[in-house]
C-alpha cells in the first residue's frame, strides 16, 4: 500500500512552500531528518502528512511526551487514511521510579515500576508493522526507543498464525514441529 493524504482540505498559506522545502530536503538532498516548527494550530500535521505521502517511505516522528504522541498519531491516521499503518510507540510504564541511594540517610530505594499492558501491545503492533509493511508511520517518544533489541531477535521470539489456519497441540504436550 502507498501513503495517500485523505484529509478533507488542501494545504493553504505557507503550507505548500513548507511541503516543497521538506520534500527537497528529505528527498532530493537525502537528509535523514528534518524539524518542522510552528505554533499550535498552524497545520504542521497536515504538512507532515503531505511530506510522508510525497516521500513514500516509512517514517519515524518523535515527540517529547506520550500525550502529544497519541494526539499526533490520531491526527496522522485521520489525514493518511485507514490503509496506511500509523502506529504509536511510547514508553509502556505508567510509573517508573529508578533505584537510588540516599546518602543523607544511608537508605537504598528499590526501583518501582508499573507496566501498562495496553501500551505494550501497541508497541508490539508498531514493531510488527515495521517488519512487515512499507507504509508505516511510527509516532514515538524519545524515551521509548531505548532498549529495543535487534529485529531478528524480535522475529525469532514470535509466532505467526494466519486467519483460518488450523493449529493442533502435540499429543505429548511438547512442540514437535506439528503443534504450537
CSV table of C-alpha atoms in Angstrom, one decimal, residues 93-160:
chain,number,residue,atom,x,y,z
A,93,UNK,CA,5.5,2.5,32.0
A,94,UNK,CA,2.6,4.1,33.9
A,95,UNK,CA,5.0,4.6,36.8
A,96,UNK,CA,8.8,4.4,36.8
A,97,UNK,CA,11.0,5.4,39.7
A,98,UNK,CA,14.6,4.4,39.3
A,99,UNK,CA,16.6,2.8,42.1
A,100,UNK,CA,18.6,5.2,44.1
A,101,UNK,CA,20.8,5.6,47.2
A,102,UNK,CA,20.1,8.5,49.6
A,103,UNK,CA,23.5,9.4,51.1
A,104,UNK,CA,22.0,11.6,53.8
A,105,UNK,CA,20.0,8.7,55.3
A,106,UNK,CA,22.1,5.8,54.0
A,107,UNK,CA,19.0,4.2,52.5
A,108,UNK,CA,18.7,2.2,49.3
A,109,UNK,CA,15.4,2.7,47.4
A,110,UNK,CA,14.4,-0.1,45.1
A,111,UNK,CA,13.2,0.6,41.6
A,112,UNK,CA,9.4,0.8,41.3
A,113,UNK,CA,7.6,0.4,38.0
A,114,UNK,CA,4.1,-0.4,36.7
A,115,UNK,CA,3.7,-1.6,33.1
A,116,UNK,CA,0.7,-0.7,31.0
A,117,UNK,CA,-0.1,-3.8,29.0
A,118,UNK,CA,-2.3,-2.0,26.5
A,119,UNK,CA,0.6,0.3,25.6
A,120,UNK,CA,2.9,-2.7,25.4
A,121,UNK,CA,0.5,-4.3,22.9
A,122,UNK,CA,0.6,-1.0,20.8
A,123,UNK,CA,4.4,-1.2,20.9
A,124,UNK,CA,4.3,-4.8,19.5
A,125,UNK,CA,1.9,-3.7,16.8
A,126,UNK,CA,4.2,-0.9,15.8
A,127,UNK,CA,7.2,-3.3,15.7
A,128,UNK,CA,5.3,-5.8,13.7
A,129,UNK,CA,4.2,-3.2,11.2
A,130,UNK,CA,7.8,-2.0,10.7
A,131,UNK,CA,8.9,-5.6,10.0
A,132,UNK,CA,6.0,-6.4,7.6
A,133,UNK,CA,4.9,-3.2,5.8
A,134,UNK,CA,6.4,-0.3,3.8
A,135,UNK,CA,3.6,2.2,4.5
A,136,UNK,CA,4.3,2.7,8.2
A,137,UNK,CA,4.5,5.9,10.3
A,138,UNK,CA,5.6,5.3,13.9
A,139,UNK,CA,4.9,8.2,16.3
A,140,UNK,CA,7.2,7.7,19.3
A,141,UNK,CA,8.6,9.4,22.3
A,142,UNK,CA,12.4,9.6,22.6
A,143,UNK,CA,12.4,7.6,25.8
A,144,UNK,CA,10.6,4.7,24.1
A,145,UNK,CA,13.4,3.9,21.7
A,146,UNK,CA,15.9,2.7,24.2
A,147,UNK,CA,16.5,-1.0,24.8
A,148,UNK,CA,14.5,-2.2,21.8
A,149,UNK,CA,16.8,-5.1,20.8
A,150,UNK,CA,17.5,-6.5,17.4
A,151,UNK,CA,14.7,-7.0,14.8
A,152,UNK,CA,16.0,-10.6,14.3
A,153,UNK,CA,15.5,-11.4,18.0
A,154,UNK,CA,12.0,-10.0,17.9
A,155,UNK,CA,11.1,-12.1,14.9
A,156,UNK,CA,12.7,-15.3,16.4
A,157,UNK,CA,10.7,-14.8,19.5
A,158,UNK,CA,7.3,-14.5,17.7
A,159,UNK,CA,4.9,-17.0,16.2
A,160,UNK,CA,2.9,-16.1,13.1
